Amino acid sequence: MSQDYLLSRVEERLSYFNIKIAHVYTETALEPDLGSEVDQLTYLQKQLIEELKKNGIKRLYKFQEEAIKKILDGKSILIISGTGTGKTESFLIPALQFALNGKRSVFIYPTKALARDQLDRIKKFSKDLGISVGVFDGDTPDKERDKMYTDPPDILITNPDMIHLGLSLSYRFRNLVRGADLFVFDEVHAYEGVLGAHIRMISDRLREFGNVQIVSSSGTIDASPYLFSELFGIEGEIVKGTLRRKGVAIHSLLNIGSASRWTISAFLASFLIKEGLKVLVFTDSQQMAELIAKIASKFGADIMVHRAGISKEERRVVEDGIKKGRINGIAATSTLELGIDIGDLDAVIMAQNPPSYTKYLQRAGRAGRRNRIGYIFTLLGDDPIDSYYLRRPKEFFERKLTPLTFDPTNIEVLKVHAAACLLEKGKLSVSAIPPNWVKAFKLLEREGMVVIKGEVILPTQKLLPFVRSSRIRSTGPIIRIYDESGKVVGERELPVALFDLYPRAIYLISKHNYVVESIDLDNLKAVVKRVRDDLDYYTKPIYSSHLMSIETLEERKVYGLPVKYGNVRIMEVVEGYAIYDLMGRKDRPREEIYYKEPITFTYETKGLLIKHPILPEFNEIDAMEAFHATEHVLISAARVVAGAGMTDLSGISYPSGHVVIYDSVVGGSGVAKLLFERLEDAYLVAKDITSSCDCEDGCPKCIYSPFCGNNNKVLSRRKSFRLIKTITEERLEEKNDELFGKPIA
C-alpha cells in the first residue's frame, strides 16, 4: 500500500465528518555519521569485539564510539540520539567491558516493565561472555534476591522506585548498590516533574557512597551540561548523535474543528485497523483512553486500554497481545511512550496535541520502527494552541526541544528523602544537613515522624511506615477507588482526584460507566457503582480555586508588570457538577447541580503571581472579563513556550488584576518556574491567539478552557487582546497593588 493511497483513503473517510488533512510532513531517514569498524577498537577486549560482530555490529556510529571512549575514561555523560539509532549499545558496550574487567554496573530504567523488557536484549550480548545479569524489582522472589546479595550480578537492572526503597529499608541492598562502578539512567526524558525531583534526590543519596559515574540517554530533550548537573548533581558532558529516526515517517495534521476528538480518534483507528495496520492511539487522560476504546467498539474495532491505574497483569496482556498479533489496536496514556517492546507498529494517532514537542517525538517514534514507514496522525481541534498551529503548520515541526522541567526544591519530595536518609543513618545532626532539609525535618516533626532534640534528629515509630509507603511518581495523597463489593478498582492522586471523583460524577473503568457514590478525603477513599454503558450524558465539576498565601522566592518585571514566583498555598473547592449531553454542545450544560456542602482540598505548590493594570476604558465587568481571559490564554501559551501539558498548570484571576498560574501537583513540577522565566514569550503567543481568532468575543479556539471552573463565564477575547496589546507595546509601569476581590475563576 503506497503512502499516497493510504492518505487519500484516510481523507476520503474523514470527509464524512467534514475533516481534512491540513498539512503533511515527510520525515526522511537519516543515518548517524559512521565511526570505526569494531576490529579497530583496540581498547576493547577481543572476546567482546567478536561478540559484537556475532550480533551484527561490525561498525559503530561516530557518536557511539565517542560515548564508549568517554565512559571507559570514567566520564559522566548524557547521550542524545534519535529513535532506533543505537543509544543502548553506547552504554552497554562499555558496561560489558567493565564486567570483563571485574567492575559492576547498575542499569536504571524509568519503569519496572521497561527494565524487564530490556533483559533479553542485554543477555543477547552477555550470555556467551560469561557476564551475569539480574533484574531486581518488586516482583523479584526472595530466593533470587538472596542469590544477588551473595553473588552480585555484573549488570544489575532495576528502577528508581527500587533504588529509593532499597537504600532506605535494606542494608543488603545498599551494599549491593554500593559496590557498583557505573550507574546508567536510560530514557531520561521520562524524569520530569515530580519524578525528576526524586531522581535528583536519589542521585544525591547514591553519591554518599563516593564519586559515582553516571551515564544517561534520551532521544528527545534539549540537553545541556546544566541540565545534567541539575538532574544528577554532578558535572557531565553531552554526546550527540542525530535527532532524526532511521526510518521514514509521514506526519499528518488533521483539522477536526469542533468535532469530538475521541470519536474521530476511535473512527480513524478502526479504519486503519481494518486496512491491516497496527495502531496506537495516545491521549493524556486515563478517562479518554477508556472512552476511545469504548467508541471504537461501536465502529467494529476491538481496541484495548493501556494506562496507569490498571493492574500490571492487564497491562502485560495488552503488551503481549499487540506484540504477538492477537490485538491490533491500543488506546494508551503516556505509559507506552517509553521503549517497552510491543512489536512493530504502523501508525500512531495522537488524540490531542501532546504536551511538548519532546513528547510528540517520543510518541511518533513508536510508529514505523525497524526501517518501516510510520504514519503519525495528530488531531488539531478548536482549542487555542491547536488553532495556533493550524495557522502555522510548518512551525509545528520546527519547534525546539524543551528542557526537562522539574523542581528539585519540592518540599514534599525533600520530606520523603530526608526521612529515608534518617532511617538509613539512624540519626542526623541539624548542622550537617542543608537548610532545605532542616525545613523538611521541621514539617516531619510537626507530623510526628521525627523528634528534634537540639542538634540531633531522631526517627519515631511513624517514620518507617511513612517511607515504606512513599511513592516517587506522585506527591499528592492517593485516593483508592472501591466498587460496591469493596474491591479496589483504581486510584487517583489529589488534587486531580477531586475533579474526577466528585459525588455523582460519571467515571470510566475498563470501558464501563460508574457513578461516584461518595468521596472521603480524610480516609482517602472513593466508592463507585456500576451503571449502564449507554448513558447519553457526561459530567464536569463546577469548582473554584483560591490563593491562600504566597511566599516569594523570586520576582522580576515583565513588560513593566511586577511578577512574583514562589511557594503558593491553594484551596480547591468543588461546589457541584454540570451535566452535558454526550452529542450536544460542549459549552452548554443540560443542568447544573450544586452541593449543600462543597468539597475542599488545600495544598502547597509553586506558582507565579502577575499584577495587570486596570485600563482606564474598562469598567469593573470589562476588567474581570479581560483578566479571566488573559489567565486562560497565558496557560495555553505555556504549552508553546514551556512545553506544558493540558493539565500541568492551573490558574486564578482576581478583579484587582492579579493572575495566579500554578503547578497542578503538590509541591510543584517546575513548569510554572519555566513559564516565569519565559513569560515575555508567553505574552506574545497570547497576543497572537487573541488577535487572530475570527469569533465574536470568545470561543474554544481562543480563550475557552475545558478546565474552567465556572464553565467559561466572564470572558472577553477582545478585551484580553486590548490588555495584552497595551502591556506588550506600551510597557506600563504597574504598581504592585494589593490583591482584592473574590476569584473570577
XYZ file of C-alpha atoms in Angstrom, residues 212-551:
340
model
C 29.905 7.884 41.137
C 29.959 7.730 37.351
C 26.544 8.398 35.825
C 25.554 7.842 32.203
C 22.133 8.801 30.884
C 20.457 8.730 27.479
C 17.493 10.140 25.584
C 16.439 10.939 22.062
C 14.121 13.842 22.654
C 15.256 16.512 25.118
C 17.070 19.824 24.946
C 20.297 18.656 26.561
C 22.920 20.772 28.273
C 25.630 20.256 30.893
C 23.498 22.464 33.183
C 20.530 20.095 32.869
C 22.779 17.122 33.657
C 24.143 18.784 36.790
C 20.640 19.832 37.908
C 19.285 16.299 37.486
C 22.219 14.323 38.869
C 24.152 16.818 40.992
C 27.481 16.247 39.200
C 29.214 17.606 36.110
C 28.579 15.760 32.853
C 29.332 16.035 29.136
C 26.881 15.807 26.232
C 27.374 13.312 23.373
C 25.085 13.921 20.392
C 24.138 11.630 17.532
C 21.294 12.569 15.204
C 17.805 13.612 16.287
C 16.348 12.005 13.153
C 14.997 8.477 13.096
C 16.357 5.639 10.961
C 13.045 5.041 9.172
C 10.708 7.218 7.089
C 7.714 8.792 8.832
C 4.662 10.519 7.358
C 3.311 13.127 9.789
C -0.236 14.387 9.124
C -2.017 17.210 10.944
C -5.811 16.804 10.852
C -8.092 19.831 11.222
C -11.051 18.362 13.101
C -12.677 21.696 14.013
C -15.291 21.245 16.725
C -15.716 17.509 16.130
C -15.195 15.161 19.067
C -11.509 14.181 19.081
C -12.436 10.978 20.925
C -14.932 9.947 18.236
C -12.555 10.862 15.397
C -9.624 9.051 17.057
C -11.734 5.931 17.508
C -13.080 6.110 13.941
C -9.631 6.636 12.401
C -8.088 3.845 14.473
C -10.897 1.487 13.460
C -10.440 2.341 9.776
C -6.659 1.835 9.880
C -7.033 -1.490 11.702
C -9.452 -2.685 9.014
C -6.831 -1.646 6.434
C -4.416 -4.072 8.107
C -2.378 -1.632 10.183
C -1.324 -1.950 13.828
C -2.382 1.226 15.600
C -1.565 3.001 18.858
C -3.758 5.918 19.993
C -2.252 8.318 22.531
C -4.232 10.558 24.861
C -3.244 12.409 28.026
C -6.258 11.325 30.073
C -6.994 7.921 31.576
C -10.720 8.502 31.136
C -10.302 9.474 27.489
C -8.276 6.323 26.762
C -11.209 4.321 28.115
C -13.684 6.374 26.081
C -11.757 5.985 22.810
C -11.646 2.205 23.236
C -15.352 2.163 24.048
C -16.301 4.241 20.986
C -14.021 2.160 18.718
C -16.045 -0.939 19.550
C -19.077 0.783 18.002
C -17.056 1.181 14.801
C -16.272 -2.540 14.801
C -12.728 -2.479 16.209
C -11.571 -4.124 19.416
C -9.096 -1.699 20.975
C -7.507 -2.441 24.344
C -6.580 0.126 27.007
C -3.084 0.618 28.451
C -2.859 3.209 31.237
C -1.807 3.805 34.809
C -4.322 2.681 37.400
C -4.985 -0.753 35.855
C -3.246 -3.879 37.101
C 0.171 -4.941 35.818
C -1.415 -8.216 34.670
C -3.850 -6.299 32.440
C -1.025 -4.176 31.013
C 1.078 -7.264 30.240
C -1.856 -8.908 28.437
C -2.149 -5.802 26.241
C 1.620 -5.578 25.583
C 1.880 -9.263 24.722
C -1.304 -9.179 22.630
C -0.171 -6.382 20.310
C 3.344 -7.834 20.039
C 2.080 -11.285 19.024
C -0.721 -10.033 16.779
C -3.678 -11.073 18.923
C -4.821 -7.447 19.032
C -4.196 -4.659 16.539
C -5.093 -1.510 18.439
C -4.334 0.146 21.782
C -5.581 3.355 23.386
C -2.902 4.480 25.818
C -1.755 7.311 28.024
C 1.934 8.123 28.420
C 2.536 4.579 29.766
C 3.562 3.462 26.257
C 5.731 6.497 25.466
C 8.780 4.664 26.719
C 10.600 1.927 24.851
C 8.669 -1.155 26.003
C 8.835 -3.662 23.141
C 5.340 -4.115 21.739
C 6.493 -5.139 18.288
C 6.210 -3.193 15.058
C 3.503 -0.531 14.868
C 2.342 1.022 11.615
C 0.501 4.073 12.861
C 0.239 6.388 15.835
C -2.800 8.596 16.368
C -2.488 11.485 18.795
C -5.961 12.357 20.017
C -4.514 15.585 21.402
C -1.519 17.698 20.557
C 0.994 16.280 23.087
C 2.145 18.467 25.992
C 5.522 19.206 24.395
C 7.458 18.625 21.186
C 9.653 16.240 23.160
C 6.620 14.086 23.913
C 5.419 14.404 20.325
C 8.690 12.986 19.001
C 8.718 10.265 21.638
C 5.218 9.125 20.709
C 5.772 9.500 16.968
C 8.876 7.332 17.313
C 6.607 4.399 18.157
C 5.457 4.113 14.531
C 7.465 2.589 11.731
C 10.428 1.222 13.624
C 12.963 -1.156 12.050
C 13.127 0.868 8.807
C 9.402 0.607 8.070
C 7.293 3.617 7.072
C 5.437 5.021 10.048
C 2.226 7.044 9.871
C 1.527 9.664 12.519
C -1.832 11.445 12.677
C -2.282 14.368 15.073
C -5.763 15.736 15.706
C -5.873 19.524 15.982
C -9.213 20.912 17.081
C -10.631 24.224 18.164
C -8.551 24.983 21.244
C -6.166 27.981 21.249
C -2.894 26.145 20.626
C -4.330 23.764 18.027
C -5.676 26.805 16.170
C -2.278 28.496 16.509
C -0.517 25.569 14.807
C -3.198 25.180 12.134
C -2.311 28.741 11.128
C 1.417 27.849 11.268
C 1.695 24.122 10.433
C 5.390 24.313 9.495
C 6.154 25.840 12.895
C 4.641 22.726 14.495
C 7.549 20.666 13.146
C 10.211 23.355 13.589
C 9.806 23.687 17.340
C 12.787 23.472 19.626
C 13.022 20.680 22.151
C 12.195 21.819 25.679
C 14.414 21.063 28.667
C 13.219 18.708 31.362
C 11.053 20.572 33.853
C 11.347 19.513 37.471
C 11.674 21.279 40.799
C 14.499 19.946 42.988
C 13.230 22.145 45.858
C 9.809 20.414 46.033
C 9.304 20.192 49.799
C 7.148 17.041 49.587
C 9.960 15.281 47.715
C 12.536 16.557 50.207
C 10.437 15.199 53.091
C 10.481 11.695 51.591
C 14.240 11.586 51.052
C 15.129 13.331 54.296
C 13.048 10.684 56.078
C 14.674 7.892 54.055
C 18.154 9.213 54.834
C 17.345 9.385 58.557
C 16.138 5.771 58.501
C 19.354 4.780 56.770
C 21.614 6.652 59.227
C 19.650 6.236 62.466
C 20.215 9.875 63.460
C 21.300 13.134 61.843
C 22.779 16.421 63.025
C 20.946 19.653 62.179
C 24.211 21.455 61.420
C 25.329 18.727 58.989
C 22.371 18.923 56.589
C 21.300 21.575 54.015
C 18.830 24.323 55.095
C 16.018 22.952 52.909
C 16.391 19.568 54.648
C 16.033 21.334 58.006
C 12.729 22.777 56.761
C 11.622 19.295 55.641
C 12.502 17.788 59.035
C 10.553 20.513 60.841
C 7.489 19.574 58.794
C 8.103 15.893 59.578
C 8.387 16.788 63.269
C 5.023 18.563 63.080
C 3.556 15.344 61.633
C 5.053 13.220 64.417
C 7.548 11.424 62.156
C 10.728 12.691 63.828
C 11.934 14.279 67.049
C 14.436 17.148 67.001
C 16.387 17.410 70.266
C 18.748 20.343 69.999
C 21.216 19.364 67.268
C 20.035 15.769 66.894
C 17.227 14.482 64.657
C 15.777 11.083 65.600
C 13.075 8.939 63.965
C 9.803 7.986 65.650
C 7.835 4.783 65.053
C 5.784 6.584 62.389
C 8.766 7.177 60.109
C 9.246 3.622 58.819
C 5.625 3.232 57.587
C 5.854 6.703 56.012
C 8.961 5.818 53.986
C 7.718 2.322 53.153
C 4.502 3.744 51.663
C 6.191 6.669 49.888
C 5.931 6.980 46.108
C 8.319 8.741 43.770
C 5.833 9.315 40.942
C 3.410 11.446 42.894
C 3.397 13.881 45.771
C -0.296 14.246 46.496
C -2.326 11.851 48.638
C -3.715 8.853 46.713
C -7.468 8.198 46.657
C -8.253 4.488 46.371
C -11.382 3.680 44.376
C -13.650 0.868 45.601
C -16.664 -0.712 43.942
C -19.773 -1.714 45.892
C -18.285 -5.090 46.813
C -15.290 -3.429 48.460
C -12.862 -4.367 45.677
C -10.190 -1.813 44.747
C -10.777 -0.899 41.089
C -8.406 2.044 40.699
C -6.701 5.019 42.276
C -6.195 8.746 41.613
C -3.847 11.323 43.064
C -5.039 14.522 44.708
C -5.724 17.250 43.728
C -6.716 15.863 40.287
C -8.847 13.181 42.003
C -11.104 15.951 43.273
C -12.091 16.823 39.689
C -12.733 13.188 38.648
C -14.285 11.620 41.738
C -16.778 14.202 42.991
C -20.190 12.805 44.081
C -22.433 11.767 41.138
C -19.568 12.059 38.637
C -19.579 9.602 35.747
C -16.255 7.735 35.838
C -14.957 5.180 33.314
C -13.139 1.990 34.347
C -12.250 -0.698 31.763
C -14.653 0.844 29.227
C -17.579 0.660 31.702
C -19.526 3.530 33.264
C -19.521 4.032 37.022
C -21.163 6.730 39.109
C -19.292 8.076 42.128
C -21.350 7.385 45.239
C -19.049 9.135 47.718
C -15.569 10.513 48.314
C -13.884 10.654 51.727
C -10.779 12.851 51.708
C -9.953 12.079 55.344
C -9.723 8.335 54.688
C -8.599 8.739 51.046
C -11.428 6.596 49.728
C -13.996 6.858 46.932
C -16.866 4.437 46.288
C -18.260 3.902 42.786
C -21.251 1.982 41.445
C -21.564 0.347 38.025
C -24.279 1.857 35.811
C -25.415 1.116 32.275
C -22.901 1.713 29.493
C -25.225 3.578 27.104
C -25.577 6.802 29.093
C -26.350 9.825 26.914
C -24.532 12.319 29.129
C -21.270 13.055 30.916
C -20.377 15.274 33.849
C -17.858 18.016 34.660
C -17.131 19.583 38.051
C -18.096 23.127 38.968
C -15.291 24.441 41.129
C -13.339 27.474 42.253
C -9.707 27.926 43.252
C -8.388 30.302 45.896
C -4.905 31.673 46.598
C -4.467 31.425 50.360
C -0.870 32.710 50.558
C 2.360 33.208 48.614
C 5.955 33.053 49.840
